[in-house]
Coordinates of C-alpha atoms in Angstrom, one line a residue:
M4 CA 182.5 75.5 186.8
S5 CA 182.7 71.8 186.1
K6 CA 183.5 68.7 188.2
L7 CA 186.3 67.0 186.2
L8 CA 187.8 63.5 186.7
I9 CA 191.3 63.3 185.2
I10 CA 193.3 60.1 184.8
V11 CA 197.0 60.3 183.7
D12 CA 199.0 57.2 182.8
D13 CA 202.4 57.0 181.1
K14 CA 203.6 53.4 181.2
H15 CA 207.1 54.4 180.3
K16 CA 207.9 57.7 181.9
E17 CA 206.7 58.4 185.4
T18 CA 208.1 61.9 185.4
H19 CA 206.1 62.9 182.4
A20 CA 202.9 61.7 184.0
L21 CA 203.6 63.6 187.2
L22 CA 204.4 66.8 185.2
A23 CA 201.2 66.4 183.1
A24 CA 199.1 66.0 186.3
E25 CA 200.7 69.1 187.8
V26 CA 200.1 71.4 184.8
L27 CA 196.5 70.2 184.6
R28 CA 196.0 70.9 188.3
K29 CA 197.2 74.4 187.8
A30 CA 195.2 75.0 184.6
A31 CA 192.0 73.6 186.2
S32 CA 192.5 75.9 189.2
E33 CA 192.8 78.9 187.0
L34 CA 189.7 78.0 185.1
K35 CA 187.9 77.5 188.4
H36 CA 187.1 73.8 187.7
S37 CA 186.5 71.4 190.6
F38 CA 188.7 68.4 189.8
C39 CA 190.2 65.1 190.9
I40 CA 193.4 63.8 189.4
E41 CA 194.5 60.2 189.5
V42 CA 198.1 59.5 188.3
R43 CA 199.1 55.9 187.4
T44 CA 202.8 55.1 187.4
P45 CA 204.9 51.9 187.2
Q46 CA 205.4 52.3 191.0
G47 CA 201.7 52.5 191.8
V48 CA 198.6 54.8 191.7
I49 CA 198.7 58.3 193.2
T50 CA 195.3 59.5 194.5
D51 CA 192.9 56.6 194.0
I52 CA 189.4 57.5 192.8
T53 CA 186.8 57.1 195.5
P54 CA 183.1 56.3 195.0
A55 CA 182.2 59.8 196.2
M56 CA 184.5 61.4 193.6
L57 CA 183.1 59.2 190.9
N58 CA 179.5 60.1 191.8
D59 CA 180.3 63.9 191.7
A60 CA 182.2 63.8 188.4
E61 CA 180.5 65.4 185.3
S62 CA 183.2 64.5 182.7
L63 CA 186.3 62.4 182.2
L64 CA 189.8 63.3 180.8
L65 CA 192.1 60.4 179.9
V66 CA 195.7 61.4 179.4
G67 CA 198.3 59.1 177.9
D68 CA 198.0 55.3 177.8
V69 CA 194.9 55.0 180.0
E70 CA 192.9 51.8 180.0
I71 CA 189.6 51.7 181.9
D72 CA 187.3 48.8 182.6
D73 CA 185.0 50.4 185.2
P74 CA 181.4 50.7 183.8
A75 CA 180.8 53.8 185.9
L76 CA 183.6 55.6 184.1
T77 CA 182.4 54.6 180.6
N78 CA 179.1 56.4 181.1
L79 CA 180.8 59.8 181.6
P80 CA 181.4 62.3 178.7
T81 CA 185.0 61.6 177.8
I82 CA 187.9 63.0 175.8
T83 CA 191.4 61.8 175.4
A84 CA 194.7 63.7 175.1
S85 CA 198.4 62.8 174.8
I86 CA 201.0 63.6 177.4
N87 CA 202.7 66.1 175.1
E88 CA 199.4 67.8 174.2
V89 CA 198.7 68.4 177.9
L90 CA 202.3 69.7 178.6
D91 CA 202.0 72.1 175.7
T92 CA 198.5 73.5 176.0
P93 CA 196.7 72.2 179.2
S94 CA 194.1 75.0 179.1
K95 CA 193.0 74.0 175.5
V96 CA 192.6 70.4 176.6
L97 CA 190.3 71.4 179.5
E98 CA 188.3 73.7 177.2
R99 CA 187.7 70.7 174.9
L100 CA 186.5 68.7 177.9
S101 CA 184.1 71.5 179.0
K102 CA 182.6 71.8 175.4
S103 CA 182.2 68.0 175.4
T104 CA 180.3 68.2 178.7
D105 CA 178.1 71.1 177.5
S106 CA 177.1 69.3 174.2
S107 CA 176.7 65.8 175.6
P108 CA 173.2 64.4 175.5
Q109 CA 171.1 64.6 178.7
T110 CA 170.4 60.9 178.8
G111 CA 167.3 59.9 180.7
K112 CA 165.3 63.0 179.6
K113 CA 161.7 62.3 178.5
I114 CA 160.1 64.1 175.7
V115 CA 156.5 64.1 174.5
A116 CA 155.6 65.6 171.1
I117 CA 152.8 66.2 168.7
T118 CA 153.1 66.4 164.9
S119 CA 150.5 67.7 162.5
C120 CA 150.2 69.1 159.0
P121 CA 147.3 70.5 157.0
T122 CA 146.4 67.3 155.0
G123 CA 147.5 65.1 157.9
I124 CA 149.2 62.6 155.7
A125 CA 152.9 62.8 154.8
H126 CA 154.5 65.6 156.8
T127 CA 152.8 64.5 160.0
F128 CA 154.4 61.1 160.0
M129 CA 157.7 62.2 158.5
A130 CA 158.1 64.8 161.3
A131 CA 157.3 62.1 163.9
E132 CA 159.9 59.8 162.4
G133 CA 162.5 62.6 162.4
L134 CA 161.9 63.4 166.1
Q135 CA 162.0 59.7 167.0
L136 CA 165.3 59.2 165.2
G137 CA 166.8 62.4 166.7
A138 CA 165.8 61.4 170.2
K139 CA 167.3 58.0 169.7
N140 CA 170.6 59.5 168.5
L141 CA 170.7 61.8 171.5
G142 CA 169.8 59.2 174.1
Y143 CA 166.4 60.6 175.0
E144 CA 163.1 58.8 175.5
I145 CA 160.3 60.2 173.3
K146 CA 156.7 59.5 172.5
V147 CA 155.1 61.3 169.5
E148 CA 151.4 61.7 169.0
T149 CA 150.5 62.2 165.3
Q150 CA 147.4 64.2 164.6
G151 CA 146.8 63.1 161.0
S152 CA 143.9 62.8 158.6
V153 CA 142.5 59.8 160.6
G154 CA 142.6 61.6 163.9
A155 CA 145.2 61.3 166.7
R156 CA 147.3 58.2 166.9
N157 CA 149.7 57.1 169.7
E158 CA 147.9 59.5 172.0
L159 CA 149.8 60.9 175.0
T160 CA 148.5 59.9 178.4
A161 CA 148.2 62.2 181.4
E162 CA 151.0 60.2 183.1
E163 CA 153.3 60.5 180.2
I164 CA 152.8 64.3 180.0
A165 CA 153.3 64.7 183.7
S166 CA 156.6 62.8 183.6
A167 CA 158.0 64.6 180.5
D168 CA 160.8 67.1 180.7
L169 CA 159.9 68.8 177.5
V170 CA 157.0 69.2 175.1
I171 CA 157.6 69.7 171.4
I172 CA 154.9 70.7 168.9
A173 CA 156.1 70.2 165.4
A174 CA 153.0 71.3 163.4
D175 CA 151.9 73.4 160.5
T176 CA 148.5 73.8 162.0
T177 CA 147.2 75.0 165.3
V178 CA 147.4 72.3 168.1
D179 CA 145.6 72.6 171.4
T180 CA 148.2 72.9 174.1
S181 CA 145.9 73.0 177.1
R182 CA 147.1 69.5 178.2
F183 CA 150.6 70.8 178.7
Q184 CA 149.9 73.5 181.2
G185 CA 153.0 74.2 183.3
K186 CA 155.3 72.2 181.0
P187 CA 158.3 73.6 179.1
L188 CA 157.0 73.8 175.5
F189 CA 158.6 74.4 172.2
K190 CA 156.8 75.0 168.9
S191 CA 158.1 74.5 165.4
G192 CA 156.9 73.6 161.9
T193 CA 157.2 70.1 160.6
K194 CA 160.1 70.9 158.2
P195 CA 162.8 71.3 160.9
A196 CA 161.7 67.9 162.5
I197 CA 161.9 66.2 159.1
A198 CA 165.3 67.8 158.2
D199 CA 167.1 67.2 161.5
G200 CA 165.2 65.9 164.4
A201 CA 168.2 65.9 166.7
K202 CA 169.0 69.5 166.0
L203 CA 165.4 70.5 166.7
I204 CA 165.4 68.6 170.0
E205 CA 168.6 70.3 171.1
K206 CA 167.2 73.7 170.2
A207 CA 164.0 72.9 172.1
F208 CA 165.9 72.1 175.2
N209 CA 167.9 75.3 174.9
E210 CA 165.0 77.6 174.1
A211 CA 162.0 76.2 175.9
S212 CA 161.7 78.4 179.0
A213 CA 159.1 80.0 181.2
S214 CA 158.1 82.4 178.5
S215 CA 157.2 79.5 176.1
T216 CA 155.5 77.4 178.7
A217 CA 152.0 76.3 177.9
E218 CA 149.7 78.5 180.0
V219 CA 146.0 78.2 179.4
S220 CA 143.6 80.2 181.5
K221 CA 140.6 78.4 183.1
N222 CA 138.1 80.0 180.7
E223 CA 140.4 79.6 177.7
T224 CA 139.8 83.1 176.4
T225 CA 143.4 84.0 176.1
A226 CA 144.4 84.1 172.4
K227 CA 147.3 81.9 171.5
Q228 CA 150.0 84.3 170.3
D229 CA 153.2 82.2 169.9
N230 CA 154.3 81.8 166.4
K231 CA 151.4 83.9 165.1
K232 CA 152.9 87.1 163.9
G233 CA 153.2 88.3 160.3
F234 CA 152.9 86.1 157.2
A235 CA 153.9 82.9 159.0
G236 CA 151.1 83.3 161.5
A237 CA 148.5 84.1 158.9
Y238 CA 149.5 81.2 156.7
K239 CA 149.3 78.8 159.7
H240 CA 145.8 80.0 160.5
L241 CA 144.8 79.4 156.9
M242 CA 146.3 75.9 156.9
T243 CA 144.4 75.1 160.1
G244 CA 141.2 76.1 158.3
V245 CA 142.1 74.1 155.2
S246 CA 142.9 71.0 157.2
F247 CA 139.5 71.0 158.9
M248 CA 137.7 71.8 155.6
L249 CA 139.3 69.0 153.6
P250 CA 137.2 66.1 155.0
F251 CA 134.0 67.9 154.1
V252 CA 135.3 68.5 150.5
V253 CA 136.4 64.9 150.1
A254 CA 133.3 63.3 151.6
G255 CA 130.9 65.6 149.6
G256 CA 132.8 65.2 146.3
I257 CA 132.9 61.4 146.5
L258 CA 129.3 61.1 147.5
I259 CA 128.2 63.4 144.6
A260 CA 130.3 61.4 142.2
I261 CA 128.8 58.1 143.4
S262 CA 125.3 59.6 143.1
F263 CA 126.0 60.5 139.5
A264 CA 127.4 57.1 138.8
L265 CA 124.3 55.4 140.1
G266 CA 121.6 57.8 138.8
G267 CA 123.2 59.8 136.0
I268 CA 124.1 63.5 136.0
Y269 CA 120.4 64.4 136.7
A270 CA 120.2 62.3 139.9
Y271 CA 119.6 65.5 141.9
Q272 CA 116.3 66.4 140.2
E273 CA 113.1 66.0 142.2
D274 CA 111.9 63.3 139.7
N275 CA 114.5 61.0 141.4
A276 CA 113.4 61.8 144.9
G277 CA 113.4 58.6 147.1
T278 CA 116.1 56.9 145.2
L279 CA 119.6 56.0 146.5
S280 CA 121.3 58.3 144.0
Y281 CA 119.1 61.3 145.0
A282 CA 119.8 60.6 148.7
L283 CA 123.5 60.4 148.2
Y284 CA 123.5 63.7 146.3
Q285 CA 121.5 65.4 149.1
I286 CA 124.0 64.1 151.7
G287 CA 127.0 65.3 149.6
A288 CA 125.8 68.5 148.2
K289 CA 123.3 69.7 150.8
G290 CA 125.2 68.3 153.7
A291 CA 129.0 68.1 153.4
F292 CA 129.4 70.8 150.8
V293 CA 127.2 73.3 152.8
L294 CA 129.5 72.9 155.8
M295 CA 132.8 73.5 153.9
V296 CA 132.9 77.3 154.0
P297 CA 131.8 77.5 157.7
A298 CA 134.4 74.9 158.6
I299 CA 137.3 76.8 157.0
A300 CA 136.1 80.1 158.5
G301 CA 135.4 78.7 161.9
Y302 CA 138.8 77.0 162.2
I303 CA 140.8 80.0 160.9
S304 CA 139.1 82.0 163.7
F305 CA 139.8 79.2 166.2
S306 CA 143.5 79.2 165.2
I307 CA 143.7 82.9 166.0
A308 CA 141.5 83.2 169.1
D309 CA 141.0 79.7 170.4
R310 CA 137.5 78.4 171.3
P311 CA 135.9 81.9 171.7
G312 CA 136.6 82.4 168.0
L313 CA 134.9 79.3 166.7
T314 CA 131.3 80.5 166.9
P315 CA 131.7 83.9 165.1
G316 CA 134.0 82.3 162.6
M317 CA 131.5 79.6 161.6
V318 CA 128.6 82.0 161.6
G319 CA 130.6 84.4 159.4
G320 CA 131.4 81.5 157.1
L321 CA 127.8 80.4 156.8
L322 CA 126.8 83.9 155.9
A323 CA 129.6 84.1 153.3
A324 CA 128.2 80.9 151.7
N325 CA 124.6 82.0 151.8
L326 CA 125.4 85.5 150.4
G327 CA 127.4 84.2 147.5
A328 CA 130.9 85.2 148.8
G329 CA 132.1 81.6 148.6
F330 CA 135.3 80.3 150.1
L331 CA 137.0 83.7 149.7
G332 CA 134.3 85.2 151.8
G333 CA 134.8 82.4 154.3
I334 CA 138.5 83.1 154.6
V335 CA 137.8 86.8 155.1
A336 CA 135.2 86.0 157.7
G337 CA 137.6 83.6 159.6
Y338 CA 140.3 86.2 159.9
M339 CA 137.9 88.9 160.8
A340 CA 136.1 86.9 163.5
G341 CA 139.4 85.7 165.0
Y342 CA 141.1 89.1 165.3
I343 CA 137.8 90.8 166.5
T344 CA 137.6 88.1 169.2
V345 CA 141.2 88.7 170.3
A346 CA 140.7 92.5 170.4
L347 CA 137.5 92.3 172.4
N348 CA 139.0 89.7 174.8
R349 CA 141.9 92.1 175.5
G350 CA 139.7 95.2 175.7
I351 CA 136.9 93.9 177.9
Q352 CA 138.1 93.9 181.5
L353 CA 135.7 92.5 184.1
P354 CA 136.0 91.8 187.9
K355 CA 137.2 88.3 188.6
S356 CA 133.7 87.3 189.8
L357 CA 132.3 88.1 186.4
D358 CA 135.3 87.0 184.2
G359 CA 133.7 83.6 183.6
L360 CA 130.9 85.3 181.6
K361 CA 133.3 86.3 178.8
P362 CA 133.8 83.0 177.0
V363 CA 130.2 81.7 177.4
L364 CA 128.2 84.9 177.0
I365 CA 129.9 88.2 176.2
L366 CA 132.5 87.2 173.6
P367 CA 130.2 84.8 171.6
V368 CA 127.4 87.3 171.4
L369 CA 129.4 90.4 170.6
T370 CA 131.9 88.8 168.2
T371 CA 129.1 86.9 166.3
M372 CA 127.0 90.1 166.1
I373 CA 129.9 92.3 164.9
T374 CA 131.2 89.7 162.4
G375 CA 127.7 89.0 161.1
L376 CA 126.9 92.7 160.6
L377 CA 130.2 93.3 158.8
M378 CA 129.6 90.3 156.5
Y379 CA 126.0 91.3 155.8
F380 CA 126.5 95.0 155.1
V381 CA 130.2 95.4 154.2
I382 CA 132.1 92.3 153.2
A383 CA 129.8 89.9 151.4
A384 CA 128.7 91.9 148.4
P385 CA 132.2 93.0 147.1
V386 CA 133.7 89.5 147.8
A387 CA 130.7 87.9 146.0
E388 CA 131.5 90.1 143.0
I389 CA 135.1 89.0 143.0
M390 CA 134.1 85.3 143.3
S391 CA 131.6 85.6 140.5
G392 CA 134.2 87.3 138.3
L393 CA 136.9 84.7 139.2
K394 CA 134.4 81.8 138.5
D395 CA 133.4 83.3 135.1
W396 CA 137.0 83.8 134.1
L397 CA 138.0 80.3 135.1
Q398 CA 135.0 78.7 133.4
G399 CA 135.5 80.8 130.2
M400 CA 139.2 80.6 129.9
Q401 CA 140.7 80.4 126.5
A402 CA 143.3 77.8 125.7
G403 CA 146.3 80.1 126.3
S404 CA 145.2 81.3 129.7
A405 CA 144.2 77.7 130.7
V406 CA 147.6 76.4 129.8
F407 CA 149.3 79.2 131.7
L408 CA 147.2 78.5 134.8
G409 CA 148.0 74.8 134.6
L410 CA 151.7 75.5 134.2
L411 CA 151.6 77.8 137.3
L412 CA 149.6 75.5 139.5
G413 CA 151.5 72.3 138.5
G414 CA 154.9 74.0 139.0
M415 CA 153.8 75.3 142.4
M416 CA 153.0 71.8 143.6
A417 CA 156.5 70.6 142.8
F418 CA 158.3 73.7 144.0
D419 CA 158.5 72.8 147.7
M420 CA 156.6 69.5 147.8
G421 CA 154.2 70.1 150.7
G422 CA 155.6 73.5 151.8
P423 CA 153.9 76.9 151.7
V424 CA 153.9 77.3 147.9
N425 CA 152.5 73.8 147.4
K426 CA 149.8 74.3 150.0
A427 CA 148.9 77.7 148.6
A428 CA 148.1 76.1 145.2
Y429 CA 146.3 73.2 146.9
A430 CA 144.2 75.6 149.1
F431 CA 143.3 77.7 146.0
A432 CA 142.1 74.6 144.1
T433 CA 140.1 73.1 146.9
G434 CA 138.4 76.4 147.6
L435 CA 137.3 76.5 144.0
V436 CA 135.7 73.1 144.3
T437 CA 133.3 74.6 146.8
S438 CA 132.2 77.0 144.0
D439 CA 131.8 74.2 141.4
V440 CA 135.0 75.1 139.6
F441 CA 136.8 71.7 139.2
A442 CA 139.5 72.2 136.5
P443 CA 142.2 73.7 138.8
M444 CA 141.8 70.8 141.2
A445 CA 142.7 68.4 138.4
A446 CA 145.8 70.3 137.5
V447 CA 146.9 70.5 141.1
M448 CA 146.5 66.8 141.7
A449 CA 148.3 66.0 138.4
G450 CA 151.2 68.3 139.4
G451 CA 151.3 66.7 142.9
M452 CA 151.5 63.1 141.6
T453 CA 154.1 63.7 139.0
P454 CA 157.3 64.3 141.2
P455 CA 157.4 61.0 143.1
L456 CA 156.2 59.1 140.0
G457 CA 159.0 60.6 137.8
L458 CA 161.6 59.9 140.4
A459 CA 160.4 56.3 140.9
L460 CA 160.6 55.8 137.1
A461 CA 164.1 57.3 137.0
T462 CA 165.4 54.9 139.7
K463 CA 164.3 52.0 137.6
L464 CA 165.6 53.2 134.2
F465 CA 168.8 54.9 135.4
P466 CA 169.8 53.2 138.7
K467 CA 173.4 54.3 138.4
K468 CA 172.4 57.9 139.0
F469 CA 171.1 57.1 142.5
N470 CA 172.7 55.6 145.6
K471 CA 171.5 52.4 147.1
E472 CA 169.2 54.1 149.6
E473 CA 167.6 56.2 146.9
Y474 CA 167.2 53.2 144.5
E475 CA 165.4 51.2 147.2
A476 CA 163.1 54.1 148.0
G477 CA 161.9 54.2 144.4
N478 CA 159.1 51.7 145.1
A479 CA 157.8 53.7 148.0
A480 CA 158.0 56.9 145.9
A481 CA 155.8 55.2 143.3
V482 CA 153.2 54.2 145.8
L483 CA 153.2 57.7 147.3
G484 CA 152.9 59.2 143.8
V485 CA 149.8 57.3 142.8
A486 CA 148.3 58.2 146.1
F487 CA 148.9 62.0 145.5
V488 CA 151.5 62.4 148.3
T489 CA 154.0 64.8 146.7
E490 CA 156.2 64.5 149.8
G491 CA 157.6 61.2 148.5
A492 CA 160.0 63.3 146.4
I493 CA 161.5 65.2 149.4
P494 CA 164.4 62.8 150.2
Y495 CA 165.7 63.0 146.6
A496 CA 165.3 66.8 146.4
A497 CA 167.1 67.2 149.8
R498 CA 170.1 65.3 148.6
D499 CA 170.5 67.0 145.2
P500 CA 168.2 70.1 145.1
F501 CA 169.7 72.0 142.2
R502 CA 169.2 69.1 139.8
V503 CA 166.1 67.4 141.2
I504 CA 163.8 70.4 141.9
P505 CA 164.0 72.0 138.4
A506 CA 163.2 68.6 136.9
L507 CA 160.3 68.1 139.2
I508 CA 158.9 71.6 138.5
L509 CA 159.2 71.1 134.7
G510 CA 157.4 67.7 134.8
S511 CA 154.6 68.9 137.1
A512 CA 154.1 72.1 135.2
T513 CA 153.7 70.1 132.0
A514 CA 151.2 67.7 133.6
G515 CA 149.1 70.7 135.0
A516 CA 149.2 72.5 131.6
I517 CA 148.0 69.4 129.7
S518 CA 145.2 68.8 132.2
M519 CA 143.9 72.4 132.0
A520 CA 144.3 72.5 128.2
V521 CA 142.0 69.5 127.6
G522 CA 139.5 70.6 130.2
V523 CA 139.9 67.9 132.8
E524 CA 137.7 68.4 135.9
L525 CA 138.2 66.7 139.2
K526 CA 135.5 66.9 141.9
V527 CA 137.5 65.2 144.7
P528 CA 140.5 67.0 146.1
H529 CA 142.5 63.9 147.2
G530 CA 143.0 60.2 146.6
G531 CA 145.2 60.1 143.5
I532 CA 144.7 57.3 141.1
F533 CA 142.2 55.6 143.5
V534 CA 139.4 58.2 142.7
L535 CA 139.9 58.0 139.0
G536 CA 137.8 54.8 138.8
I537 CA 134.7 56.5 140.3
P538 CA 132.4 57.5 137.4
N539 CA 132.1 61.2 137.0
A540 CA 134.6 62.0 139.7
V541 CA 136.9 63.1 136.9
T542 CA 136.2 64.0 133.3
H543 CA 138.4 63.0 130.3
V544 CA 140.0 60.2 132.3
G545 CA 142.2 59.0 129.4
M546 CA 143.7 62.4 128.8
Y547 CA 144.2 63.0 132.5
A548 CA 146.2 59.7 132.8
L549 CA 148.2 60.8 129.8
A550 CA 148.9 64.2 131.3
I551 CA 150.3 62.5 134.5
A552 CA 152.3 60.1 132.4
V553 CA 153.8 62.8 130.2
G554 CA 154.7 64.9 133.2
S555 CA 156.4 61.9 134.9
V556 CA 158.4 61.0 131.8
I557 CA 159.6 64.6 131.4
T558 CA 160.8 64.6 135.0
T559 CA 162.6 61.3 134.4
L560 CA 164.3 62.6 131.2
C561 CA 165.4 65.8 132.9
L562 CA 166.9 63.7 135.7
F563 CA 168.7 61.6 133.1
L564 CA 170.2 64.7 131.5
T565 CA 171.2 66.5 134.7
K566 CA 172.2 63.9 137.3
K567 CA 175.6 62.3 137.1
N568 CA 176.3 58.6 137.6
I569 CA 177.3 57.7 141.1

């Protein structure tokens, strides 16, 4: 049932206006609408609108030649109809008015949001921008906190959270929701926010309910279950672990490279003890690198089981590293610790007076013991054999298999430009860095730099194949490309996927294949062109630059052949 305000005006035929008002009155009664009708005729106004009627109105129907200058009327959801349309189908006109009311933006609503992605670079900020644009179009007020690679920015205050009507989490990693207890909360990945922020916000308002409200117990032992079932949930747990592992890999890799640059490739030997190069190697290799596997294991478990999962996950990861199981063992330990913690938390029921012991005593001790024993006696040895075999195969690859792996990894980086396939290739390569296998990392970064670079080059060489917005975005794509931010190609792929994506895949696959074929090794998993100048961070620098250039040119040529002039 709606409260309708209807104004009918026919400057030429008073009878038609009166008839239209009458049929609308009848139709509104049948549809059980509450209504007020004002009829304007050359002889005067019938039923003036009072302030009380105006305050109660939810929508406005203007029939005929109505002119309004009252600001209070212009703020209502409004549709117009002709006299003849009302006389012919009055019920359809009222249905249109009801739909307009239902779909109109709820102006004045306040939203707080968090965006986050595994690398904390492109998708984090693109999702924030999508939500901000969507809220603006819908007439909402929004503040977005970005949890990126440099930490949280634009942080939400307690007052802003308290006054918010809705909380949106647009993230590909696990985000702590304890701040939002009692608030309607909606969770999504970053892609829907990037693609259509307004649509995501409307969906959030419709679907956020008591069942999806953030409820965190006092001892925080309840496992977070929303959006964590099946492959999507397992993938999200892995990406959470990868996002926390990356800073250790980057810091360790760069410090080791600087150590080699200052003291040569034997800087780590005891003969150089006391020198700066030796100290930097110890910090990178014996500090940051040692913590990589415990970090990925600990935060996979944290993603599954919240804080009670952190200790068993990290201990399991450290055991995996010490027992030779490497990053694969760390991943296994993380999932195992997380799900064991969830199971024990559900299975152990204590009186309320003792329930506080679970997160600080019972769960950490039991889960760490069970996870550690399973790693020590069951998991570590076979996974270590798998890791050893994989490492030997990768280091001893023949030319043909190296080219194939490079094609595969490079193509995966361009397939969805930051999506699950891209991140799977990236996680595989960064995990191998922890086992001193560096060639796949080089292929992955080459494949990730090529898409935006190829598109940027195409906009300069063939501007007629791109619209004005795409052409102007070419400079930004070039900057993102040299910084190894593959997401710079997303706007182009979204507008013309069937021509752009195959071109990107072909160019990236070529770059990855060349990189693997010539044996390029990269010890730093991010940074793009900015890490190439660090001595020993990358081998065969000239051939690596050539691989990226060739891949970019192939993408550009494919776009020239497939895209039509605009």
